[in-house]
Amino acid sequence: MNKILSILAFSILTNLSFGQDYKTEFDKLCQKGDTTKQIELLTKWESEEPKNPELITSYFNYYFLKSRQEFISMSTNQPKFENLQLQDSTGQVAGFLGSEMVYNTEILQKGLDKIDQGIKLYPNRLDMRFGKIYALGQAEDWENFTNEIVRTIKYSKENNNEWTWTFNEKRENGKEFFLSSIQDYQLNLYETEDDDLFKNMRTIAEEILKIYPDHIESLSNISITYLLSGEYDKGIKTLLKAEKIDPKDVIVLSNIAHGYKLKGDVENSIKYYEKMLKLDDTRVVDFAKQQIEALKNK
């Protein structure tokens, strides 16, 4: 029996070693940009270990990188992406020259199909889920980006944030890491400056709050979407819920004060800036004093 267990253990370790070697070689080929050798290696690897999770993530990376296409464009309007300002003979701005990254949807879908297989086989592999979310964000497919985040949030309840990462290693501080990463994805949506995506931010935040009702960041995210769209009462109401959870949260207090200021309720705005005066942070206190003085001098 011991001999059988020893052979089995050796077999597992050997397979793991092969997987690590293949992944190391694949990463080197990615750095070189040699897609021909990449697919040759992946094909060989797949013939030996078709369900190896590192093979699946490597396939995903291969298709994702291959789907990227960079285009040079010229425009009279300054684009959001990196650009070079062009000037005419008088020194006036004549236009902008820049590069824009677009994605071949057919190739990208092959990568998404691969990572979906991986998520099905290894549902606790958070790097697979986050890899898919990242790719969808880069491709600006915000609906599927949001849907995948929601699926991951729901699964976090099922596995109690017992996440794994590369080589199936356990991810320490799973809940904290998971929630902070979701907050980063919310920032991705916010930074698009597209008001139509406020609903996506709310969807994500509301899903978080179903499982983590005391998540102040999600309450703040919801409130920001309302404040920016002029629905001040809804924004303030959500922030007041956050204040009950943590009455000394400086961001919450500041946003409540700002929300009342936007609404034109000077009295309540000053009231919340005065609450900030009691916090143990000189920069916060100085900021609150400036805001109070400005409101009183209106």
PDB file of C-alpha atoms in Angstrom:
ATOM      1  CA  MET A   1       0.000   0.000   0.000  1.00  0.00           C
ATOM      2  CA  ASN A   2       2.792   2.421   0.940  1.00  0.00           C
ATOM      3  CA  LYS A   3       4.530   1.603  -2.350  1.00  0.00           C
ATOM      4  CA  ILE A   4       1.349   2.431  -4.291  1.00  0.00           C
ATOM      5  CA  LEU A   5       0.980   5.750  -2.454  1.00  0.00           C
ATOM      6  CA  SER A   6       4.629   6.571  -3.126  1.00  0.00           C
ATOM      7  CA  ILE A   7       4.222   5.896  -6.846  1.00  0.00           C
ATOM      8  CA  LEU A   8       1.041   7.991  -6.919  1.00  0.00           C
ATOM      9  CA  ALA A   9       2.713  10.875  -5.100  1.00  0.00           C
ATOM     10  CA  PHE A  10       5.681  10.720  -7.465  1.00  0.00           C
ATOM     11  CA  SER A  11       3.293  10.801 -10.431  1.00  0.00           C
ATOM     12  CA  ILE A  12       1.512  13.902  -9.118  1.00  0.00           C
ATOM     13  CA  LEU A  13       4.776  15.727  -8.410  1.00  0.00           C
ATOM     14  CA  THR A  14       6.125  14.801 -11.839  1.00  0.00           C
ATOM     15  CA  ASN A  15       3.029  16.144 -13.587  1.00  0.00           C
ATOM     16  CA  LEU A  16       3.240  19.353 -11.569  1.00  0.00           C
ATOM     17  CA  SER A  17       6.889  19.706 -12.521  1.00  0.00           C
ATOM     18  CA  PHE A  18       6.083  19.225 -16.215  1.00  0.00           C
ATOM     19  CA  GLY A  19       3.352  21.861 -15.954  1.00  0.00           C
ATOM     20  CA  GLN A  20       5.692  24.348 -14.319  1.00  0.00           C
ATOM     21  CA  ASP A  21       8.378  23.719 -16.934  1.00  0.00           C
ATOM     22  CA  TYR A  22       5.918  24.202 -19.773  1.00  0.00           C
ATOM     23  CA  LYS A  23       4.570  27.382 -18.220  1.00  0.00           C
ATOM     24  CA  THR A  24       8.069  28.776 -17.693  1.00  0.00           C
ATOM     25  CA  GLU A  25       8.909  28.091 -21.326  1.00  0.00           C
ATOM     26  CA  PHE A  26       5.619  29.596 -22.480  1.00  0.00           C
ATOM     27  CA  ASP A  27       6.249  32.777 -20.484  1.00  0.00           C
ATOM     28  CA  LYS A  28       9.673  33.108 -22.104  1.00  0.00           C
ATOM     29  CA  LEU A  29       8.138  32.760 -25.563  1.00  0.00           C
ATOM     30  CA  CYS A  30       5.556  35.416 -24.669  1.00  0.00           C
ATOM     31  CA  GLN A  31       8.352  37.824 -23.782  1.00  0.00           C
ATOM     32  CA  LYS A  32       9.947  37.137 -27.158  1.00  0.00           C
ATOM     33  CA  GLY A  33       6.603  37.511 -28.949  1.00  0.00           C
ATOM     34  CA  ASP A  34       7.121  34.243 -30.808  1.00  0.00           C
ATOM     35  CA  THR A  35       3.508  33.175 -31.408  1.00  0.00           C
ATOM     36  CA  THR A  36       4.486  30.308 -33.720  1.00  0.00           C
ATOM     37  CA  LYS A  37       6.515  28.560 -31.040  1.00  0.00           C
ATOM     38  CA  GLN A  38       3.902  29.436 -28.434  1.00  0.00           C
ATOM     39  CA  ILE A  39       1.158  27.496 -30.196  1.00  0.00           C
ATOM     40  CA  GLU A  40       3.547  24.614 -30.915  1.00  0.00           C
ATOM     41  CA  LEU A  41       4.366  24.358 -27.217  1.00  0.00           C
ATOM     42  CA  LEU A  42       0.705  24.662 -26.188  1.00  0.00           C
ATOM     43  CA  THR A  43      -0.305  21.903 -28.609  1.00  0.00           C
ATOM     44  CA  LYS A  44       2.376  19.574 -27.255  1.00  0.00           C
ATOM     45  CA  TRP A  45       1.492  20.445 -23.665  1.00  0.00           C
ATOM     46  CA  GLU A  46      -2.211  19.817 -24.338  1.00  0.00           C
ATOM     47  CA  SER A  47      -1.482  16.345 -25.738  1.00  0.00           C
ATOM     48  CA  GLU A  48       0.131  15.430 -22.394  1.00  0.00           C
ATOM     49  CA  GLU A  49      -1.971  17.351 -19.862  1.00  0.00           C
ATOM     50  CA  PRO A  50      -5.239  18.546 -21.469  1.00  0.00           C
ATOM     51  CA  LYS A  51      -6.779  19.618 -18.131  1.00  0.00           C
ATOM     52  CA  ASN A  52      -3.736  21.272 -16.596  1.00  0.00           C
ATOM     53  CA  PRO A  53      -4.958  24.638 -15.232  1.00  0.00           C
ATOM     54  CA  GLU A  54      -1.723  26.412 -16.207  1.00  0.00           C
ATOM     55  CA  LEU A  55      -2.172  25.130 -19.765  1.00  0.00           C
ATOM     56  CA  ILE A  56      -5.646  26.672 -19.810  1.00  0.00           C
ATOM     57  CA  THR A  57      -4.464  30.065 -18.539  1.00  0.00           C
ATOM     58  CA  SER A  58      -1.557  29.967 -21.002  1.00  0.00           C
ATOM     59  CA  TYR A  59      -3.961  29.284 -23.881  1.00  0.00           C
ATOM     60  CA  PHE A  60      -6.083  32.199 -22.687  1.00  0.00           C
ATOM     61  CA  ASN A  61      -3.060  34.512 -22.576  1.00  0.00           C
ATOM     62  CA  TYR A  62      -2.015  33.359 -26.043  1.00  0.00           C
ATOM     63  CA  TYR A  63      -5.376  34.192 -27.620  1.00  0.00           C
ATOM     64  CA  PHE A  64      -5.781  37.420 -25.634  1.00  0.00           C
ATOM     65  CA  LEU A  65      -2.391  38.775 -26.707  1.00  0.00           C
ATOM     66  CA  LYS A  66      -2.902  37.600 -30.278  1.00  0.00           C
ATOM     67  CA  SER A  67      -6.268  39.389 -30.442  1.00  0.00           C
ATOM     68  CA  ARG A  68      -4.665  42.779 -29.677  1.00  0.00           C
ATOM     69  CA  GLN A  69      -4.211  45.008 -32.698  1.00  0.00           C
ATOM     70  CA  GLU A  70      -2.658  48.478 -32.529  1.00  0.00           C
ATOM     71  CA  PHE A  71      -3.789  51.165 -34.951  1.00  0.00           C
ATOM     72  CA  ILE A  72      -2.240  54.567 -35.603  1.00  0.00           C
ATOM     73  CA  SER A  73      -4.824  57.314 -35.998  1.00  0.00           C
ATOM     74  CA  MET A  74      -4.891  61.065 -36.583  1.00  0.00           C
ATOM     75  CA  SER A  75      -7.643  63.289 -35.269  1.00  0.00           C
ATOM     76  CA  THR A  76      -8.438  66.969 -34.743  1.00  0.00           C
ATOM     77  CA  ASN A  77     -10.013  66.061 -31.394  1.00  0.00           C
ATOM     78  CA  GLN A  78      -7.744  64.942 -28.576  1.00  0.00           C
ATOM     79  CA  PRO A  79      -8.322  61.205 -28.029  1.00  0.00           C
ATOM     80  CA  LYS A  80      -8.432  59.585 -24.591  1.00  0.00           C
ATOM     81  CA  PHE A  81      -5.622  57.171 -25.443  1.00  0.00           C
ATOM     82  CA  GLU A  82      -1.918  58.084 -25.568  1.00  0.00           C
ATOM     83  CA  ASN A  83      -1.230  60.649 -28.286  1.00  0.00           C
ATOM     84  CA  LEU A  84       1.234  63.110 -29.767  1.00  0.00           C
ATOM     85  CA  GLN A  85       0.189  66.715 -30.287  1.00  0.00           C
ATOM     86  CA  LEU A  86       0.814  68.066 -33.798  1.00  0.00           C
ATOM     87  CA  GLN A  87       1.391  71.789 -34.429  1.00  0.00           C
ATOM     88  CA  ASP A  88       1.226  73.885 -37.586  1.00  0.00           C
ATOM     89  CA  SER A  89       3.826  76.461 -38.698  1.00  0.00           C
ATOM     90  CA  THR A  90       2.346  79.079 -36.355  1.00  0.00           C
ATOM     91  CA  GLY A  91       2.608  76.825 -33.326  1.00  0.00           C
ATOM     92  CA  GLN A  92      -1.138  76.187 -33.135  1.00  0.00           C
ATOM     93  CA  VAL A  93      -2.465  72.703 -32.435  1.00  0.00           C
ATOM     94  CA  ALA A  94      -3.292  71.100 -35.781  1.00  0.00           C
ATOM     95  CA  GLY A  95      -4.269  67.660 -34.581  1.00  0.00           C
ATOM     96  CA  PHE A  96      -3.308  64.591 -32.606  1.00  0.00           C
ATOM     97  CA  LEU A  97      -1.453  61.450 -33.624  1.00  0.00           C
ATOM     98  CA  GLY A  98      -1.852  58.407 -31.456  1.00  0.00           C
ATOM     99  CA  SER A  99      -2.116  54.655 -31.227  1.00  0.00           C
ATOM    100  CA  GLU A 100      -5.287  52.844 -30.301  1.00  0.00           C
ATOM    101  CA  MET A 101      -5.592  49.243 -29.185  1.00  0.00           C
ATOM    102  CA  VAL A 102      -8.482  47.229 -30.593  1.00  0.00           C
ATOM    103  CA  TYR A 103      -9.296  43.556 -30.209  1.00  0.00           C
ATOM    104  CA  ASN A 104     -10.130  40.933 -32.812  1.00  0.00           C
ATOM    105  CA  THR A 105     -13.353  39.586 -31.320  1.00  0.00           C
ATOM    106  CA  GLU A 106     -13.103  36.195 -33.039  1.00  0.00           C
ATOM    107  CA  ILE A 107      -9.617  35.493 -31.654  1.00  0.00           C
ATOM    108  CA  LEU A 108     -10.477  36.931 -28.251  1.00  0.00           C
ATOM    109  CA  GLN A 109     -13.536  34.674 -28.045  1.00  0.00           C
ATOM    110  CA  LYS A 110     -11.288  31.625 -28.418  1.00  0.00           C
ATOM    111  CA  GLY A 111      -9.436  32.778 -25.316  1.00  0.00           C
ATOM    112  CA  LEU A 112     -12.671  33.428 -23.447  1.00  0.00           C
ATOM    113  CA  ASP A 113     -13.918  29.948 -24.379  1.00  0.00           C
ATOM    114  CA  LYS A 114     -10.705  28.446 -22.989  1.00  0.00           C
ATOM    115  CA  ILE A 115     -10.904  30.324 -19.720  1.00  0.00           C
ATOM    116  CA  ASP A 116     -14.580  29.366 -19.359  1.00  0.00           C
ATOM    117  CA  GLN A 117     -13.489  25.728 -19.556  1.00  0.00           C
ATOM    118  CA  GLY A 118     -10.933  26.448 -16.855  1.00  0.00           C
ATOM    119  CA  ILE A 119     -13.446  28.160 -14.571  1.00  0.00           C
ATOM    120  CA  LYS A 120     -15.770  25.166 -14.947  1.00  0.00           C
ATOM    121  CA  LEU A 121     -12.990  22.738 -14.022  1.00  0.00           C
ATOM    122  CA  TYR A 122     -11.409  24.944 -11.332  1.00  0.00           C
ATOM    123  CA  PRO A 123     -14.144  27.275 -10.020  1.00  0.00           C
ATOM    124  CA  ASN A 124     -11.976  28.489  -7.109  1.00  0.00           C
ATOM    125  CA  ARG A 125      -9.197  29.748  -9.408  1.00  0.00           C
ATOM    126  CA  LEU A 126      -9.654  33.476  -8.968  1.00  0.00           C
ATOM    127  CA  ASP A 127      -6.870  34.311 -11.424  1.00  0.00           C
ATOM    128  CA  MET A 128      -8.951  32.704 -14.185  1.00  0.00           C
ATOM    129  CA  ARG A 129     -12.031  34.716 -13.269  1.00  0.00           C
ATOM    130  CA  PHE A 130     -10.067  37.958 -12.917  1.00  0.00           C
ATOM    131  CA  GLY A 131      -8.198  37.261 -16.153  1.00  0.00           C
ATOM    132  CA  LYS A 132     -11.489  37.017 -18.008  1.00  0.00           C
ATOM    133  CA  ILE A 133     -12.813  40.191 -16.370  1.00  0.00           C
ATOM    134  CA  TYR A 134      -9.617  42.057 -17.242  1.00  0.00           C
ATOM    135  CA  ALA A 135      -9.816  40.981 -20.901  1.00  0.00           C
ATOM    136  CA  LEU A 136     -13.451  42.056 -21.177  1.00  0.00           C
ATOM    137  CA  GLY A 137     -12.561  45.420 -19.667  1.00  0.00           C
ATOM    138  CA  GLN A 138      -9.684  45.922 -22.090  1.00  0.00           C
ATOM    139  CA  ALA A 139     -12.041  45.129 -24.963  1.00  0.00           C
ATOM    140  CA  GLU A 140     -14.555  47.586 -23.431  1.00  0.00           C
ATOM    141  CA  ASP A 141     -17.246  44.913 -23.398  1.00  0.00           C
ATOM    142  CA  TRP A 142     -18.777  46.462 -20.311  1.00  0.00           C
ATOM    143  CA  GLU A 143     -21.958  44.376 -20.192  1.00  0.00           C
ATOM    144  CA  ASN A 144     -20.116  41.054 -20.134  1.00  0.00           C
ATOM    145  CA  PHE A 145     -17.477  42.640 -17.869  1.00  0.00           C
ATOM    146  CA  THR A 146     -20.234  43.449 -15.377  1.00  0.00           C
ATOM    147  CA  ASN A 147     -21.985  40.095 -15.753  1.00  0.00           C
ATOM    148  CA  GLU A 148     -18.749  38.202 -15.063  1.00  0.00           C
ATOM    149  CA  ILE A 149     -18.090  40.284 -11.948  1.00  0.00           C
ATOM    150  CA  VAL A 150     -21.602  39.536 -10.693  1.00  0.00           C
ATOM    151  CA  ARG A 151     -21.105  35.789 -11.285  1.00  0.00           C
ATOM    152  CA  THR A 152     -17.847  35.929  -9.345  1.00  0.00           C
ATOM    153  CA  ILE A 153     -19.455  37.826  -6.475  1.00  0.00           C
ATOM    154  CA  LYS A 154     -22.211  35.226  -6.233  1.00  0.00           C
ATOM    155  CA  TYR A 155     -19.663  32.406  -6.227  1.00  0.00           C
ATOM    156  CA  SER A 156     -17.693  34.116  -3.431  1.00  0.00           C
ATOM    157  CA  LYS A 157     -20.603  33.235  -1.151  1.00  0.00           C
ATOM    158  CA  GLU A 158     -20.523  29.602  -2.252  1.00  0.00           C
ATOM    159  CA  ASN A 159     -16.798  29.106  -1.646  1.00  0.00           C
ATOM    160  CA  ASN A 160     -16.576  31.518   1.292  1.00  0.00           C
ATOM    161  CA  ASN A 161     -13.683  33.285  -0.482  1.00  0.00           C
ATOM    162  CA  GLU A 162     -11.483  30.197  -0.349  1.00  0.00           C
ATOM    163  CA  TRP A 163      -9.705  31.262  -3.525  1.00  0.00           C
ATOM    164  CA  THR A 164      -6.692  29.772  -5.238  1.00  0.00           C
ATOM    165  CA  TRP A 165      -4.267  31.318  -7.719  1.00  0.00           C
ATOM    166  CA  THR A 166      -1.473  30.133 -10.048  1.00  0.00           C
ATOM    167  CA  PHE A 167      -0.500  26.450  -9.529  1.00  0.00           C
ATOM    168  CA  ASN A 168      -3.642  26.169  -7.364  1.00  0.00           C
ATOM    169  CA  GLU A 169      -1.910  27.902  -4.463  1.00  0.00           C
ATOM    170  CA  LYS A 170      -4.267  29.246  -1.817  1.00  0.00           C
ATOM    171  CA  ARG A 171      -4.825  32.999  -1.945  1.00  0.00           C
ATOM    172  CA  GLU A 172      -4.253  34.411   1.521  1.00  0.00           C
ATOM    173  CA  ASN A 173      -6.712  36.995   2.885  1.00  0.00           C
ATOM    174  CA  GLY A 174      -9.154  35.868   0.220  1.00  0.00           C
ATOM    175  CA  LYS A 175     -12.094  38.069   1.203  1.00  0.00           C
ATOM    176  CA  GLU A 176     -10.063  41.271   1.551  1.00  0.00           C
ATOM    177  CA  PHE A 177      -8.208  40.665  -1.708  1.00  0.00           C
ATOM    178  CA  PHE A 178     -11.430  39.802  -3.520  1.00  0.00           C
ATOM    179  CA  LEU A 179     -13.323  42.897  -2.370  1.00  0.00           C
ATOM    180  CA  SER A 180     -10.416  45.267  -3.042  1.00  0.00           C
ATOM    181  CA  SER A 181     -10.118  43.860  -6.565  1.00  0.00           C
ATOM    182  CA  ILE A 182     -13.832  44.385  -7.194  1.00  0.00           C
ATOM    183  CA  GLN A 183     -13.324  47.988  -6.106  1.00  0.00           C
ATOM    184  CA  ASP A 184     -10.592  48.333  -8.749  1.00  0.00           C
ATOM    185  CA  TYR A 185     -13.046  47.114 -11.397  1.00  0.00           C
ATOM    186  CA  GLN A 186     -15.563  49.691 -10.212  1.00  0.00           C
ATOM    187  CA  LEU A 187     -12.864  52.299 -10.758  1.00  0.00           C
ATOM    188  CA  ASN A 188     -12.430  51.010 -14.325  1.00  0.00           C
ATOM    189  CA  LEU A 189     -16.090  51.749 -14.987  1.00  0.00           C
ATOM    190  CA  TYR A 190     -15.942  55.146 -13.295  1.00  0.00           C
ATOM    191  CA  GLU A 191     -12.887  56.240 -15.265  1.00  0.00           C
ATOM    192  CA  THR A 192     -14.656  55.699 -18.588  1.00  0.00           C
ATOM    193  CA  GLU A 193     -16.564  58.910 -17.759  1.00  0.00           C
ATOM    194  CA  ASP A 194     -19.584  57.278 -19.392  1.00  0.00           C
ATOM    195  CA  ASP A 195     -22.719  58.102 -17.423  1.00  0.00           C
ATOM    196  CA  ASP A 196     -24.505  55.156 -19.038  1.00  0.00           C
ATOM    197  CA  LEU A 197     -22.239  52.838 -17.028  1.00  0.00           C
ATOM    198  CA  PHE A 198     -23.510  54.148 -13.692  1.00  0.00           C
ATOM    199  CA  LYS A 199     -26.105  51.367 -13.837  1.00  0.00           C
ATOM    200  CA  ASN A 200     -23.294  48.814 -14.143  1.00  0.00           C
ATOM    201  CA  MET A 201     -21.583  50.256 -11.058  1.00  0.00           C
ATOM    202  CA  ARG A 202     -24.834  50.056  -9.128  1.00  0.00           C
ATOM    203  CA  THR A 203     -25.470  46.478 -10.251  1.00  0.00           C
ATOM    204  CA  ILE A 204     -22.062  45.392  -8.968  1.00  0.00           C
ATOM    205  CA  ALA A 205     -22.373  47.332  -5.710  1.00  0.00           C
ATOM    206  CA  GLU A 206     -25.873  46.024  -5.008  1.00  0.00           C
ATOM    207  CA  GLU A 207     -24.709  42.452  -5.597  1.00  0.00           C
ATOM    208  CA  ILE A 208     -21.844  42.959  -3.135  1.00  0.00           C
ATOM    209  CA  LEU A 209     -24.214  44.383  -0.530  1.00  0.00           C
ATOM    210  CA  LYS A 210     -26.480  41.320  -0.738  1.00  0.00           C
ATOM    211  CA  ILE A 211     -23.600  39.254   0.648  1.00  0.00           C
ATOM    212  CA  TYR A 212     -21.511  41.901   2.446  1.00  0.00           C
ATOM    213  CA  PRO A 213     -24.095  44.428   3.729  1.00  0.00           C
ATOM    214  CA  ASP A 214     -21.475  46.422   5.673  1.00  0.00           C
ATOM    215  CA  HIS A 215     -19.253  47.054   2.652  1.00  0.00           C
ATOM    216  CA  ILE A 216     -18.918  50.816   2.867  1.00  0.00           C
ATOM    217  CA  GLU A 217     -17.093  51.121  -0.468  1.00  0.00           C
ATOM    218  CA  SER A 218     -20.107  49.691  -2.297  1.00  0.00           C
ATOM    219  CA  LEU A 219     -22.480  52.082  -0.552  1.00  0.00           C
ATOM    220  CA  SER A 220     -20.154  54.914  -1.537  1.00  0.00           C
ATOM    221  CA  ASN A 221     -20.042  53.690  -5.142  1.00  0.00           C
ATOM    222  CA  ILE A 222     -23.833  53.744  -5.368  1.00  0.00           C
ATOM    223  CA  SER A 223     -23.997  57.213  -3.825  1.00  0.00           C
ATOM    224  CA  ILE A 224     -21.426  58.631  -6.246  1.00  0.00           C
ATOM    225  CA  THR A 225     -23.451  57.496  -9.268  1.00  0.00           C
ATOM    226  CA  TYR A 226     -26.503  59.286  -7.881  1.00  0.00           C
ATOM    227  CA  LEU A 227     -24.639  62.458  -6.911  1.00  0.00           C
ATOM    228  CA  LEU A 228     -23.009  62.705 -10.342  1.00  0.00           C
ATOM    229  CA  SER A 229     -26.368  62.268 -12.074  1.00  0.00           C
ATOM    230  CA  GLY A 230     -27.996  64.975  -9.939  1.00  0.00           C
ATOM    231  CA  GLU A 231     -30.104  62.612  -7.807  1.00  0.00           C
ATOM    232  CA  TYR A 232     -28.821  64.141  -4.604  1.00  0.00           C
ATOM    233  CA  ASP A 233     -31.422  62.746  -2.181  1.00  0.00           C
ATOM    234  CA  LYS A 234     -30.746  59.154  -3.314  1.00  0.00           C
ATOM    235  CA  GLY A 235     -27.004  59.693  -3.023  1.00  0.00           C
ATOM    236  CA  ILE A 236     -27.233  61.194   0.450  1.00  0.00           C
ATOM    237  CA  LYS A 237     -29.635  58.477   1.647  1.00  0.00           C
ATOM    238  CA  THR A 238     -27.146  55.774   0.669  1.00  0.00           C
ATOM    239  CA  LEU A 239     -24.289  57.614   2.373  1.00  0.00           C
ATOM    240  CA  LEU A 240     -26.277  57.961   5.585  1.00  0.00           C
ATOM    241  CA  LYS A 241     -26.488  54.146   5.666  1.00  0.00           C
ATOM    242  CA  ALA A 242     -22.699  54.036   5.387  1.00  0.00           C
ATOM    243  CA  GLU A 243     -22.345  56.557   8.211  1.00  0.00           C
ATOM    244  CA  LYS A 244     -24.292  54.256  10.543  1.00  0.00           C
ATOM    245  CA  ILE A 245     -21.762  51.503   9.826  1.00  0.00           C
ATOM    246  CA  ASP A 246     -18.748  53.758  10.443  1.00  0.00           C
ATOM    247  CA  PRO A 247     -19.529  57.249  11.801  1.00  0.00           C
ATOM    248  CA  LYS A 248     -15.869  58.286  11.483  1.00  0.00           C
ATOM    249  CA  ASP A 249     -15.239  57.294   7.866  1.00  0.00           C
ATOM    250  CA  VAL A 250     -13.753  60.480   6.406  1.00  0.00           C
ATOM    251  CA  ILE A 251     -14.762  59.721   2.808  1.00  0.00           C
ATOM    252  CA  VAL A 252     -18.350  59.042   3.820  1.00  0.00           C
ATOM    253  CA  LEU A 253     -18.598  62.222   5.919  1.00  0.00           C
ATOM    254  CA  SER A 254     -16.979  64.308   3.202  1.00  0.00           C
ATOM    255  CA  ASN A 255     -19.295  62.947   0.529  1.00  0.00           C
ATOM    256  CA  ILE A 256     -22.370  63.552   2.672  1.00  0.00           C
ATOM    257  CA  ALA A 257     -21.257  67.149   3.204  1.00  0.00           C
ATOM    258  CA  HIS A 258     -20.572  67.529  -0.501  1.00  0.00           C
ATOM    259  CA  GLY A 259     -23.929  65.966  -1.382  1.00  0.00           C
ATOM    260  CA  TYR A 260     -25.766  68.478   0.777  1.00  0.00           C
ATOM    261  CA  LYS A 261     -23.687  71.279  -0.770  1.00  0.00           C
ATOM    262  CA  LEU A 262     -24.674  70.159  -4.275  1.00  0.00           C
ATOM    263  CA  LYS A 263     -28.303  70.051  -3.160  1.00  0.00           C
ATOM    264  CA  GLY A 264     -28.024  73.601  -1.825  1.00  0.00           C
ATOM    265  CA  ASP A 265     -28.581  72.565   1.809  1.00  0.00           C
ATOM    266  CA  VAL A 266     -25.873  74.708   3.380  1.00  0.00           C
ATOM    267  CA  GLU A 267     -26.939  74.004   6.969  1.00  0.00           C
ATOM    268  CA  ASN A 268     -26.553  70.235   6.710  1.00  0.00           C
ATOM    269  CA  SER A 269     -23.409  70.565   4.611  1.00  0.00           C
ATOM    270  CA  ILE A 270     -21.749  72.601   7.371  1.00  0.00           C
ATOM    271  CA  LYS A 271     -23.058  70.101   9.956  1.00  0.00           C
ATOM    272  CA  TYR A 272     -21.151  67.264   8.288  1.00  0.00           C
ATOM    273  CA  TYR A 273     -18.011  69.282   7.699  1.00  0.00           C
ATOM    274  CA  GLU A 274     -18.109  70.064  11.423  1.00  0.00           C
ATOM    275  CA  LYS A 275     -18.185  66.331  12.154  1.00  0.00           C
ATOM    276  CA  MET A 276     -14.928  66.076  10.224  1.00  0.00           C
ATOM    277  CA  LEU A 277     -13.349  68.618  12.592  1.00  0.00           C
ATOM    278  CA  LYS A 278     -13.476  65.953  15.319  1.00  0.00           C
ATOM    279  CA  LEU A 279     -11.348  63.498  13.352  1.00  0.00           C
ATOM    280  CA  ASP A 280      -7.715  62.922  14.243  1.00  0.00           C
ATOM    281  CA  ASP A 281      -6.215  64.092  10.953  1.00  0.00           C
ATOM    282  CA  THR A 282      -4.913  67.646  10.535  1.00  0.00           C
ATOM    283  CA  ARG A 283      -5.299  67.582   6.743  1.00  0.00           C
ATOM    284  CA  VAL A 284      -8.935  66.530   7.048  1.00  0.00           C
ATOM    285  CA  VAL A 285      -9.569  69.193   9.695  1.00  0.00           C
ATOM    286  CA  ASP A 286      -7.948  71.916   7.574  1.00  0.00           C
ATOM    287  CA  PHE A 287     -10.001  70.872   4.542  1.00  0.00           C
ATOM    288  CA  ALA A 288     -13.228  70.902   6.566  1.00  0.00           C
ATOM    289  CA  LYS A 289     -12.446  74.385   7.958  1.00  0.00           C
ATOM    290  CA  GLN A 290     -11.901  75.715   4.433  1.00  0.00           C
ATOM    291  CA  GLN A 291     -15.200  74.272   3.259  1.00  0.00           C
ATOM    292  CA  ILE A 292     -17.119  75.652   6.249  1.00  0.00           C
ATOM    293  CA  GLU A 293     -15.638  79.112   5.733  1.00  0.00           C
ATOM    294  CA  ALA A 294     -16.503  79.054   2.020  1.00  0.00           C
ATOM    295  CA  LEU A 295     -20.094  77.995   2.759  1.00  0.00           C
ATOM    296  CA  LYS A 296     -20.568  80.668   5.415  1.00  0.00           C
ATOM    297  CA  ASN A 297     -19.248  83.364   3.076  1.00  0.00           C
ATOM    298  CA  LYS A 298     -21.686  82.501   0.289  1.00  0.00           C
TER     299      LYS A 298
END
